[in-house]
Amino acid sequence: MEGMEERAPANLSRFSGYAGNADVAPVPLTMVAAEEERRVTSGLEELDRVLGGGLVAGSAILLGGDPGIGKSTLLLQALAALNGRLSTLYITGEESIQQVSLRARRLQLRCEGVQILAETSLERMLEVVTTHRPEVLVIDSIQTVFSGLLQSAPGSVAQVRECAAQWVRYAKQTATTIFLVGHVTKEGALAGPRVLEHMVDTVLYFEGDPDSRYRVIRAFKNRFGTVNELGVFAMTETGLREVRNPSAIFLSRYDENMPGSVVMVMREGSRPLLVEVQALVDDSQLAAPRRVVVGMENNRLAMLLAILHRHGGVAMTQRDVFVNLVGGLRLTETAGDLAVLSAVFSSYRDRPIPREWVVFGELGLTGEVRPVQNGEERLKEAAKHGFKRAIVPHKNAPKSSSIKDLEIVPVKTLKQALEEL
Ligand code: TYD
Ligand code: MG
């Protein structure tokens, strides 16, 4: 397995001398019984969705996210939802068992089947789990776990990595499903969940705007499913509530038209989502004006601004440009290109785009507006939510059928799109 290379020196001694070892032998691949992975639904549909259809026995899942985003709440709710179907153990290294129990009570969870342990020593945890053999295990958080066999301090990269490696091995050997909670540290990657991504089977990130009650869980890597699924929750006084039909929650609710804001239809996994893109263009005092993005790639914005200059005739030199995707979402598809430039253009001109318009489309370096996948489905979603006008790639305009109450404006080039705006 990847990530185990550091353990090689200890293991190598077994193989020294190249003497041959009867216990270890390859088998023909065709002789291996093809076992389907065993899956159990967690009881939280939105979590199952990002896991690829439920919990897989023997898999290690990393759940990363900012402190306070709701990781502990989510996993406690998941264990409670598994109540009675699988044996579960929640190991907390951050909170006391009283705190966890208080939360469970406040959330009115049925936790009769959930075992809890407050512990930070890896060796003692392993002792407990080998005796109790839970089928689903939560370690909250991996940053608090330390092995007495290592010199380095708890929370250091070496500790976090070694302890996680032990848990991954334990998961495989015992067919246990293990959730490792990892806080994303402000300083970025170091000692955070990033160093563990390659070791585990599945990496989930729990994200959200601090100002919004909505939380999004996404798979960043998944050996047992696709990575573009999103699970959506709302944080309420009584814990996380699943949001089954999330398509319109990422629109901010201003009643007025504001310059610099445009709605696009994004597709995440199997669902279309209406998302607001905001941009602010401001005079810059800096020699190298700022390009700040939240929720998209910096390079993509740089490229789009170059296209805007070259093919739209609008230059952003001596302007700072800020772009934000509302709701803590991330733009992972190029279908947002046209919406981003529309928002930038709207802010630059200080002219609002009417609230009942949607925009989507990919931009090519030659200034052409390219079609995106599932165009018709996106348009239907927009119509469903009362949008009246859609500026879309020419090739995405429905050929025969029309969409009720939605005026389609097909565009071939950026220039054409800007004229429509
Ligand atoms: P928590 O699960 O402790 O976050 P993490 O484990 O990711 O650090 O969630 C903490 C936040 O969630 C805290 O700010 C309070 C809020 N919260 C609610 O709003 N409602 C609830 O029912 C619970 C349990 C938490
Ligand atoms: Mg927590």
CSV table of C-alpha atoms and ligand atoms in Angstrom, one decimal:
chain,number,residue,atom,x,y,z
A,1,MET,CA,0.0,0.0,0.0
A,2,GLU,CA,1.0,3.6,-0.6
A,3,GLY,CA,2.0,5.5,2.5
A,4,MET,CA,3.6,2.5,4.1
A,5,GLU,CA,7.0,3.1,2.7
A,6,GLU,CA,8.2,4.5,6.0
A,7,ARG,CA,7.6,1.2,7.7
A,8,ALA,CA,9.8,-0.7,5.2
A,9,PRO,CA,12.9,-0.9,7.3
A,10,ALA,CA,11.2,-2.9,10.1
A,11,ASN,CA,9.4,-5.2,7.7
A,12,LEU,CA,12.4,-5.8,5.4
A,13,SER,CA,14.2,-7.9,8.0
A,14,ARG,CA,11.6,-10.6,7.4
A,15,PHE,CA,12.7,-10.9,3.8
A,16,SER,CA,16.4,-10.8,4.4
A,17,GLY,CA,18.5,-13.5,2.8
A,18,TYR,CA,16.0,-14.1,0.0
A,19,ALA,CA,15.7,-17.6,1.3
A,20,GLY,CA,12.2,-18.2,0.1
A,21,ASN,CA,9.1,-18.2,2.3
A,22,ALA,CA,6.4,-20.9,1.9
A,23,ASP,CA,3.8,-18.7,3.6
A,24,VAL,CA,4.0,-16.1,1.0
A,25,ALA,CA,2.9,-17.1,-2.5
A,26,PRO,CA,1.2,-15.4,-5.4
A,27,VAL,CA,-2.1,-16.8,-6.7
A,28,PRO,CA,-3.5,-16.6,-10.2
A,29,LEU,CA,-5.7,-13.5,-10.4
A,30,THR,CA,-8.6,-15.6,-11.9
A,31,MET,CA,-8.6,-17.8,-8.8
A,32,VAL,CA,-9.4,-15.0,-6.5
A,33,ALA,CA,-13.1,-15.0,-5.6
A,34,ALA,CA,-14.6,-11.7,-6.7
A,35,GLU,CA,-16.3,-10.5,-3.6
A,36,GLU,CA,-18.5,-7.5,-3.9
A,37,GLU,CA,-17.7,-5.0,-1.2
A,38,ARG,CA,-20.2,-5.2,1.7
A,39,ARG,CA,-22.2,-2.0,2.1
A,40,VAL,CA,-24.5,-0.9,4.8
A,41,THR,CA,-26.5,2.3,4.6
A,42,SER,CA,-25.6,4.6,7.4
A,43,GLY,CA,-29.2,5.9,7.7
A,44,LEU,CA,-28.1,9.4,6.6
A,45,GLU,CA,-28.9,9.4,2.9
A,46,GLU,CA,-26.7,12.5,2.1
A,47,LEU,CA,-23.7,10.8,3.7
A,48,ASP,CA,-24.4,7.5,1.9
A,49,ARG,CA,-24.5,9.4,-1.3
A,50,VAL,CA,-21.0,10.8,-1.0
A,51,LEU,CA,-19.7,7.4,0.2
A,52,GLY,CA,-20.9,5.9,-3.0
A,53,GLY,CA,-23.9,4.1,-1.5
A,54,GLY,CA,-23.2,3.4,2.1
A,55,LEU,CA,-20.5,2.2,4.5
A,56,VAL,CA,-18.0,-0.3,3.1
A,57,ALA,CA,-16.6,-2.9,5.5
A,58,GLY,CA,-12.9,-2.6,5.9
A,59,SER,CA,-12.7,0.9,4.5
A,60,ALA,CA,-10.9,3.9,6.1
A,61,ILE,CA,-12.6,7.2,5.6
A,62,LEU,CA,-11.1,10.6,6.4
A,63,LEU,CA,-13.5,13.3,7.3
A,64,GLY,CA,-11.8,16.7,7.0
A,65,GLY,CA,-13.0,20.2,7.7
A,66,ASP,CA,-12.6,23.4,9.6
A,67,PRO,CA,-13.0,23.2,13.4
A,68,GLY,CA,-16.6,23.8,14.3
A,69,ILE,CA,-18.1,22.9,11.0
A,70,GLY,CA,-20.0,20.0,12.4
A,71,LYS,CA,-17.8,16.9,11.9
A,72,SER,CA,-18.4,15.5,15.4
A,73,THR,CA,-22.1,16.2,15.1
A,74,LEU,CA,-22.4,14.4,11.8
A,75,LEU,CA,-20.6,11.3,12.9
A,76,LEU,CA,-22.4,11.1,16.2
A,77,GLN,CA,-25.7,11.3,14.2
A,78,ALA,CA,-24.5,8.7,11.8
A,79,LEU,CA,-23.6,6.2,14.6
A,80,ALA,CA,-27.0,6.8,16.2
A,81,ALA,CA,-28.6,6.2,12.8
A,82,LEU,CA,-26.8,2.9,12.7
A,83,ASN,CA,-28.2,2.0,16.0
A,84,GLY,CA,-28.8,-1.7,16.5
A,85,ARG,CA,-27.7,-2.6,12.9
A,86,LEU,CA,-24.0,-2.5,13.4
A,87,SER,CA,-21.9,-2.3,16.6
A,88,THR,CA,-20.3,1.1,16.9
A,89,LEU,CA,-17.6,2.9,19.0
A,90,TYR,CA,-16.9,6.6,19.2
A,91,ILE,CA,-13.5,7.5,20.5
A,92,THR,CA,-13.2,11.1,21.5
A,93,GLY,CA,-9.8,12.7,22.1
A,94,GLU,CA,-11.2,16.3,22.2
A,95,GLU,CA,-14.3,16.2,24.3
A,96,SER,CA,-15.1,14.4,27.5
A,97,ILE,CA,-17.6,11.6,27.4
A,98,GLN,CA,-20.0,13.9,29.3
A,99,GLN,CA,-19.8,16.5,26.6
A,100,VAL,CA,-20.5,14.0,23.9
A,101,SER,CA,-23.4,12.5,25.9
A,102,LEU,CA,-24.8,15.9,26.5
A,103,ARG,CA,-24.8,16.6,22.8
A,104,ALA,CA,-26.4,13.3,22.0
A,105,ARG,CA,-29.1,14.0,24.5
A,106,ARG,CA,-29.7,17.5,23.2
A,107,LEU,CA,-30.0,16.1,19.7
A,108,GLN,CA,-32.4,13.5,21.0
A,109,LEU,CA,-30.4,10.7,19.4
A,110,ARG,CA,-31.1,7.1,20.1
A,111,CYS,CA,-27.7,6.0,21.2
A,112,GLU,CA,-28.3,2.8,23.1
A,113,GLY,CA,-26.0,0.9,20.8
A,114,VAL,CA,-23.2,3.5,20.6
A,115,GLN,CA,-20.2,2.8,22.8
A,116,ILE,CA,-18.0,5.7,23.7
A,117,LEU,CA,-14.4,6.1,24.9
A,118,ALA,CA,-12.3,9.1,25.8
A,119,GLU,CA,-8.8,8.2,24.9
A,120,THR,CA,-5.7,9.6,23.0
A,121,SER,CA,-3.2,6.8,23.3
A,122,LEU,CA,-3.1,4.7,20.1
A,123,GLU,CA,-1.9,1.6,22.0
A,124,ARG,CA,-4.7,1.8,24.5
A,125,MET,CA,-7.3,2.4,21.8
A,126,LEU,CA,-6.0,-0.7,19.9
A,127,GLU,CA,-6.4,-2.7,23.1
A,128,VAL,CA,-10.0,-1.6,23.5
A,129,VAL,CA,-11.0,-2.2,19.9
A,130,THR,CA,-9.4,-5.6,19.7
A,131,THR,CA,-11.5,-6.6,22.7
A,132,HIS,CA,-14.7,-5.0,21.8
A,133,ARG,CA,-14.6,-5.4,18.0
A,134,PRO,CA,-16.9,-2.6,16.8
A,135,GLU,CA,-18.0,-2.8,13.2
A,136,VAL,CA,-17.9,1.0,12.8
A,137,LEU,CA,-15.3,3.1,14.6
A,138,VAL,CA,-15.0,6.8,14.8
A,139,ILE,CA,-11.7,8.4,15.8
A,140,ASP,CA,-12.3,12.1,16.7
A,141,SER,CA,-9.8,13.4,15.9
A,142,ILE,CA,-6.8,11.8,14.4
A,143,GLN,CA,-4.8,14.9,15.4
A,144,THR,CA,-5.2,14.0,19.1
A,145,VAL,CA,-4.1,10.4,18.7
A,146,PHE,CA,-0.5,9.6,19.7
A,147,SER,CA,1.6,6.6,19.8
A,148,GLY,CA,4.0,6.1,22.8
A,149,LEU,CA,6.4,4.3,20.5
A,150,LEU,CA,7.2,7.5,18.6
A,151,GLN,CA,9.5,10.2,19.8
A,152,SER,CA,7.6,13.1,18.1
A,153,ALA,CA,5.0,15.2,19.8
A,154,PRO,CA,1.3,14.5,19.6
A,155,GLY,CA,-0.2,16.3,16.6
A,156,SER,CA,3.0,16.3,14.7
A,157,VAL,CA,3.0,15.1,11.1
A,158,ALA,CA,4.9,11.9,12.0
A,159,GLN,CA,2.4,11.0,14.8
A,160,VAL,CA,-0.6,11.8,12.7
A,161,ARG,CA,0.7,9.8,9.7
A,162,GLU,CA,1.8,6.8,11.7
A,163,CYS,CA,-1.4,6.6,13.8
A,164,ALA,CA,-3.5,6.9,10.7
A,165,ALA,CA,-1.5,4.2,9.0
A,166,GLN,CA,-2.1,1.9,11.9
A,167,TRP,CA,-5.9,2.5,11.7
A,168,VAL,CA,-5.9,1.9,8.0
A,169,ARG,CA,-4.2,-1.4,8.5
A,170,TYR,CA,-6.6,-2.3,11.3
A,171,ALA,CA,-9.6,-1.5,9.1
A,172,LYS,CA,-8.3,-3.9,6.4
A,173,GLN,CA,-7.4,-6.7,8.8
A,174,THR,CA,-10.6,-6.7,10.7
A,175,ALA,CA,-13.1,-5.5,8.1
A,176,THR,CA,-14.0,-2.5,10.3
A,177,THR,CA,-15.3,0.7,8.8
A,178,ILE,CA,-13.2,3.5,10.3
A,179,PHE,CA,-13.9,7.3,10.2
A,180,LEU,CA,-10.9,9.4,11.0
A,181,VAL,CA,-11.8,13.0,11.8
A,182,GLY,CA,-9.2,15.5,10.7
A,183,HIS,CA,-9.2,19.2,11.3
A,184,VAL,CA,-8.0,21.4,8.5
A,185,THR,CA,-5.5,23.7,10.1
A,186,LYS,CA,-5.3,27.3,9.2
A,187,GLU,CA,-1.7,27.1,8.2
A,188,GLY,CA,-2.8,24.8,5.5
A,189,ALA,CA,-1.5,21.3,4.7
A,190,LEU,CA,1.0,20.6,7.4
A,191,ALA,CA,-0.1,18.1,10.0
A,192,GLY,CA,-3.6,18.4,8.6
A,193,PRO,CA,-5.6,15.8,6.8
A,194,ARG,CA,-3.8,16.4,3.6
A,195,VAL,CA,-0.9,14.2,4.5
A,196,LEU,CA,-3.4,11.3,5.0
A,197,GLU,CA,-5.3,11.6,1.8
A,198,HIS,CA,-3.2,9.0,0.0
A,199,MET,CA,-3.5,6.4,2.8
A,200,VAL,CA,-7.2,6.2,3.2
A,201,ASP,CA,-9.8,4.8,0.8
A,202,THR,CA,-12.1,7.8,0.9
A,203,VAL,CA,-11.5,11.4,1.7
A,204,LEU,CA,-14.6,13.5,2.5
A,205,TYR,CA,-14.5,17.2,3.2
A,206,PHE,CA,-17.2,18.9,5.2
A,207,GLU,CA,-17.5,22.5,4.2
A,208,GLY,CA,-19.7,25.6,4.5
A,209,ASP,CA,-19.9,29.3,4.8
A,210,PRO,CA,-19.6,30.3,8.5
A,211,ASP,CA,-22.5,32.7,7.8
A,212,SER,CA,-24.7,30.1,6.3
A,213,ARG,CA,-26.4,27.2,8.0
A,214,TYR,CA,-25.9,24.9,5.0
A,215,ARG,CA,-23.1,22.4,5.1
A,216,VAL,CA,-21.8,20.5,2.1
A,217,ILE,CA,-20.0,17.2,2.3
A,218,ARG,CA,-18.0,16.1,-0.8
A,219,ALA,CA,-15.9,13.2,-1.7
A,220,PHE,CA,-12.4,14.3,-2.7
A,221,LYS,CA,-11.3,10.8,-3.3
A,222,ASN,CA,-13.3,7.6,-3.2
A,223,ARG,CA,-12.1,4.1,-3.9
A,224,PHE,CA,-15.7,2.9,-3.6
A,225,GLY,CA,-17.6,5.5,-5.6
A,226,THR,CA,-17.5,8.6,-7.7
A,227,VAL,CA,-16.0,11.8,-6.4
A,228,ASN,CA,-18.4,14.4,-7.8
A,229,GLU,CA,-21.3,13.7,-5.5
A,230,LEU,CA,-22.4,16.2,-2.9
A,231,GLY,CA,-24.3,15.7,0.3
A,232,VAL,CA,-26.1,18.7,1.7
A,233,PHE,CA,-27.1,19.4,5.3
A,234,ALA,CA,-28.5,22.3,7.3
A,235,MET,CA,-27.2,22.9,10.8
A,236,THR,CA,-30.1,23.5,13.1
A,237,GLU,CA,-30.5,23.7,16.9
A,238,THR,CA,-31.2,20.0,16.8
A,239,GLY,CA,-28.2,19.0,14.8
A,240,LEU,CA,-27.7,18.4,11.1
A,241,ARG,CA,-30.8,18.0,9.0
A,242,GLU,CA,-30.5,16.4,5.6
A,243,VAL,CA,-31.4,18.6,2.6
A,244,ARG,CA,-32.8,16.3,-0.1
A,245,ASN,CA,-33.6,18.9,-2.7
A,246,PRO,CA,-30.8,21.4,-2.4
A,247,SER,CA,-30.9,23.0,-5.8
A,248,ALA,CA,-31.9,26.6,-4.7
A,249,ILE,CA,-30.3,27.0,-1.3
A,250,PHE,CA,-27.1,28.6,-2.6
A,251,LEU,CA,-28.8,31.8,-3.8
A,252,SER,CA,-28.5,34.8,-1.6
A,253,ARG,CA,-31.8,36.4,-0.9
A,254,TYR,CA,-31.5,40.0,-1.8
A,255,ASP,CA,-34.7,41.4,-3.1
A,256,GLU,CA,-32.9,44.0,-5.2
A,257,ASN,CA,-30.8,43.5,-8.3
A,258,MET,CA,-27.2,44.0,-7.3
A,259,PRO,CA,-24.3,44.6,-9.7
A,260,GLY,CA,-21.7,41.8,-9.7
A,261,SER,CA,-24.1,39.0,-9.0
A,262,VAL,CA,-25.3,36.3,-11.4
A,263,VAL,CA,-26.9,32.9,-11.0
A,264,MET,CA,-25.6,29.8,-12.8
A,265,VAL,CA,-26.7,26.2,-12.9
A,266,MET,CA,-24.0,24.0,-11.7
A,267,ARG,CA,-24.0,20.2,-11.8
A,268,GLU,CA,-22.6,18.4,-8.9
A,269,GLY,CA,-22.7,14.6,-9.1
A,270,SER,CA,-26.2,13.6,-10.2
A,271,ARG,CA,-27.9,16.9,-9.3
A,272,PRO,CA,-28.2,20.3,-10.8
A,273,LEU,CA,-27.6,23.2,-8.4
A,274,LEU,CA,-28.5,26.9,-8.8
A,275,VAL,CA,-25.6,28.9,-7.5
A,276,GLU,CA,-24.9,32.6,-7.3
A,277,VAL,CA,-21.5,33.8,-8.5
A,278,GLN,CA,-20.4,37.2,-7.1
A,279,ALA,CA,-17.7,39.5,-8.4
A,280,LEU,CA,-16.3,42.8,-7.3
A,281,VAL,CA,-14.1,44.9,-9.5
A,282,ASP,CA,-12.4,47.8,-7.9
A,283,ASP,CA,-9.7,50.4,-8.7
A,284,SER,CA,-6.4,49.0,-7.6
A,285,GLN,CA,-3.6,50.9,-5.8
A,286,LEU,CA,-1.2,48.0,-6.5
A,287,ALA,CA,1.3,47.6,-9.3
A,288,ALA,CA,0.1,44.0,-9.6
A,289,PRO,CA,-3.6,44.2,-9.1
A,290,ARG,CA,-5.2,41.6,-6.9
A,291,ARG,CA,-7.1,38.5,-8.2
A,292,VAL,CA,-8.8,36.9,-5.3
A,293,VAL,CA,-11.1,33.9,-5.7
A,294,VAL,CA,-13.1,31.9,-3.2
A,295,GLY,CA,-14.5,28.7,-4.6
A,296,MET,CA,-12.7,28.5,-7.9
A,297,GLU,CA,-9.2,28.3,-9.2
A,298,ASN,CA,-7.1,31.4,-9.4
A,299,ASN,CA,-5.6,30.3,-12.8
A,300,ARG,CA,-9.0,29.9,-14.3
A,301,LEU,CA,-9.9,33.4,-13.3
A,302,ALA,CA,-6.7,34.7,-14.8
A,303,MET,CA,-7.4,32.9,-18.0
A,304,LEU,CA,-11.0,34.2,-18.1
A,305,LEU,CA,-9.9,37.8,-17.6
A,306,ALA,CA,-7.4,37.4,-20.5
A,307,ILE,CA,-10.3,36.1,-22.7
A,308,LEU,CA,-12.4,39.1,-21.5
A,309,HIS,CA,-9.7,41.5,-22.5
A,310,ARG,CA,-8.9,39.9,-25.8
A,311,HIS,CA,-12.4,38.9,-27.0
A,312,GLY,CA,-14.6,41.2,-25.0
A,313,GLY,CA,-12.5,44.3,-25.2
A,314,VAL,CA,-12.6,44.9,-21.5
A,315,ALA,CA,-9.3,45.2,-19.6
A,316,MET,CA,-8.9,44.7,-15.9
A,317,THR,CA,-5.5,46.2,-15.7
A,318,GLN,CA,-5.3,48.5,-12.6
A,319,ARG,CA,-8.4,46.8,-11.2
A,320,ASP,CA,-8.6,44.4,-8.3
A,321,VAL,CA,-10.9,41.5,-9.1
A,322,PHE,CA,-12.6,39.4,-6.4
A,323,VAL,CA,-14.8,36.4,-7.2
A,324,ASN,CA,-16.9,34.4,-4.7
A,325,LEU,CA,-19.1,31.4,-5.0
A,326,VAL,CA,-22.0,31.8,-2.6
A,327,GLY,CA,-22.6,29.1,0.1
A,328,GLY,CA,-19.0,27.8,0.4
A,329,LEU,CA,-19.4,25.8,-2.8
A,330,ARG,CA,-16.6,25.2,-5.2
A,331,LEU,CA,-16.7,25.6,-9.0
A,332,THR,CA,-15.1,22.4,-10.4
A,333,GLU,CA,-16.6,22.5,-13.8
A,334,THR,CA,-15.9,24.9,-16.7
A,335,ALA,CA,-19.6,25.4,-17.2
A,336,GLY,CA,-19.2,28.4,-14.8
A,337,ASP,CA,-16.9,30.3,-17.1
A,338,LEU,CA,-19.5,32.5,-18.7
A,339,ALA,CA,-21.2,33.2,-15.4
A,340,VAL,CA,-18.0,34.3,-13.8
A,341,LEU,CA,-17.2,36.7,-16.6
A,342,SER,CA,-20.8,38.0,-16.5
A,343,ALA,CA,-20.5,38.8,-12.8
A,344,VAL,CA,-17.1,40.5,-13.4
A,345,PHE,CA,-18.6,42.5,-16.3
A,346,SER,CA,-21.7,43.4,-14.3
A,347,SER,CA,-19.5,44.8,-11.4
A,348,TYR,CA,-17.2,46.6,-13.8
A,349,ARG,CA,-20.1,48.3,-15.5
A,350,ASP,CA,-21.9,48.7,-12.2
A,351,ARG,CA,-25.0,47.4,-13.9
A,352,PRO,CA,-27.0,44.6,-12.3
A,353,ILE,CA,-28.0,41.5,-14.2
A,354,PRO,CA,-31.8,40.9,-13.6
A,355,ARG,CA,-32.4,38.4,-10.9
A,356,GLU,CA,-34.5,36.1,-13.0
A,357,TRP,CA,-31.7,35.4,-15.5
A,358,VAL,CA,-29.3,32.5,-15.4
A,359,VAL,CA,-26.1,32.1,-17.3
A,360,PHE,CA,-23.8,29.2,-18.0
A,361,GLY,CA,-21.3,28.0,-20.6
A,362,GLU,CA,-17.7,27.2,-21.1
A,363,LEU,CA,-15.3,29.7,-22.7
A,364,GLY,CA,-12.6,28.8,-25.2
A,365,LEU,CA,-9.4,30.8,-25.6
A,366,THR,CA,-10.7,32.0,-28.9
A,367,GLY,CA,-13.7,33.6,-27.3
A,368,GLU,CA,-16.2,31.0,-28.4
A,369,VAL,CA,-18.9,29.9,-26.0
A,370,ARG,CA,-18.8,26.1,-25.8
A,371,PRO,CA,-21.6,23.7,-24.9
A,372,VAL,CA,-21.7,22.0,-21.5
A,373,GLN,CA,-23.1,18.7,-20.5
A,374,ASN,CA,-26.7,18.2,-19.5
A,375,GLY,CA,-27.7,21.6,-20.8
A,376,GLU,CA,-31.4,20.7,-21.0
A,377,GLU,CA,-31.5,19.4,-17.5
A,378,ARG,CA,-29.9,22.7,-16.3
A,379,LEU,CA,-32.4,24.7,-18.1
A,380,LYS,CA,-35.3,22.8,-16.7
A,381,GLU,CA,-34.0,23.3,-13.2
A,382,ALA,CA,-33.8,27.0,-13.8
A,383,ALA,CA,-37.3,27.1,-15.1
A,384,LYS,CA,-38.5,25.1,-12.2
A,385,HIS,CA,-37.2,27.8,-9.8
A,386,GLY,CA,-38.9,30.6,-11.7
A,387,PHE,CA,-36.0,31.9,-13.8
A,388,LYS,CA,-37.2,33.7,-16.9
A,389,ARG,CA,-34.2,34.1,-19.2
A,390,ALA,CA,-31.2,31.9,-19.8
A,391,ILE,CA,-28.0,32.9,-21.6
A,392,VAL,CA,-26.5,29.7,-22.8
A,393,PRO,CA,-24.2,28.2,-25.4
A,394,HIS,CA,-25.7,28.0,-28.8
A,395,LYS,CA,-25.4,24.3,-28.9
A,396,ASN,CA,-27.2,23.9,-25.6
A,397,ALA,CA,-30.4,25.5,-26.8
A,398,PRO,CA,-33.1,22.9,-27.0
A,399,LYS,CA,-33.7,22.1,-30.7
A,400,SER,CA,-37.2,21.0,-30.9
A,401,SER,CA,-39.0,21.4,-27.6
A,402,SER,CA,-39.1,24.7,-25.8
A,403,ILE,CA,-39.0,25.0,-22.0
A,404,LYS,CA,-42.0,26.5,-20.4
A,405,ASP,CA,-41.7,30.1,-19.2
A,406,LEU,CA,-38.0,30.3,-19.9
A,407,GLU,CA,-36.7,32.4,-22.7
A,408,ILE,CA,-33.5,30.9,-24.1
A,409,VAL,CA,-30.8,33.2,-25.5
A,410,PRO,CA,-28.3,31.1,-27.4
A,411,VAL,CA,-24.9,32.7,-27.8
A,412,LYS,CA,-21.9,31.6,-29.9
A,413,THR,CA,-19.2,34.0,-28.7
A,414,LEU,CA,-18.3,36.0,-25.5
A,415,LYS,CA,-18.9,39.2,-27.4
A,416,GLN,CA,-22.5,38.2,-28.2
A,417,ALA,CA,-23.0,37.2,-24.5
A,418,LEU,CA,-21.8,40.6,-23.3
A,419,GLU,CA,-24.1,42.4,-25.7
A,420,GLU,CA,-27.0,40.4,-24.3
A,421,LEU,CA,-26.0,41.4,-20.8
B,1,TYD,P1,-19.0,20.2,15.9
B,1,TYD,O1,-19.7,19.0,15.4
B,1,TYD,O2,-18.5,20.2,17.3
B,1,TYD,O3,-17.9,20.6,14.9
B,1,TYD,P2,-16.4,19.9,14.6
B,1,TYD,O4,-16.5,18.6,15.2
B,1,TYD,O5,-16.3,20.0,13.1
B,1,TYD,O6,-15.4,20.8,15.2
B,1,TYD,O7,-20.1,21.4,15.6
B,1,TYD,C1,-19.9,22.5,16.3
B,1,TYD,C2,-20.8,23.6,15.9
B,1,TYD,O8,-22.0,23.3,15.5
B,1,TYD,C3,-20.9,24.5,17.0
B,1,TYD,O9,-20.5,25.8,16.6
B,1,TYD,C4,-22.3,24.6,17.4
B,1,TYD,C5,-23.0,24.0,16.2
B,1,TYD,N1,-24.1,23.2,16.5
B,1,TYD,C6,-25.4,23.6,16.2
B,1,TYD,O10,-25.7,24.7,15.7
B,1,TYD,N2,-26.5,22.8,16.5
B,1,TYD,C7,-26.3,21.5,17.1
B,1,TYD,O11,-27.3,20.8,17.3
B,1,TYD,C8,-24.9,21.1,17.4
B,1,TYD,C9,-24.7,19.8,18.0
B,1,TYD,C10,-23.9,22.0,17.1
B,2,MG,MG,-15.4,17.9,16.9
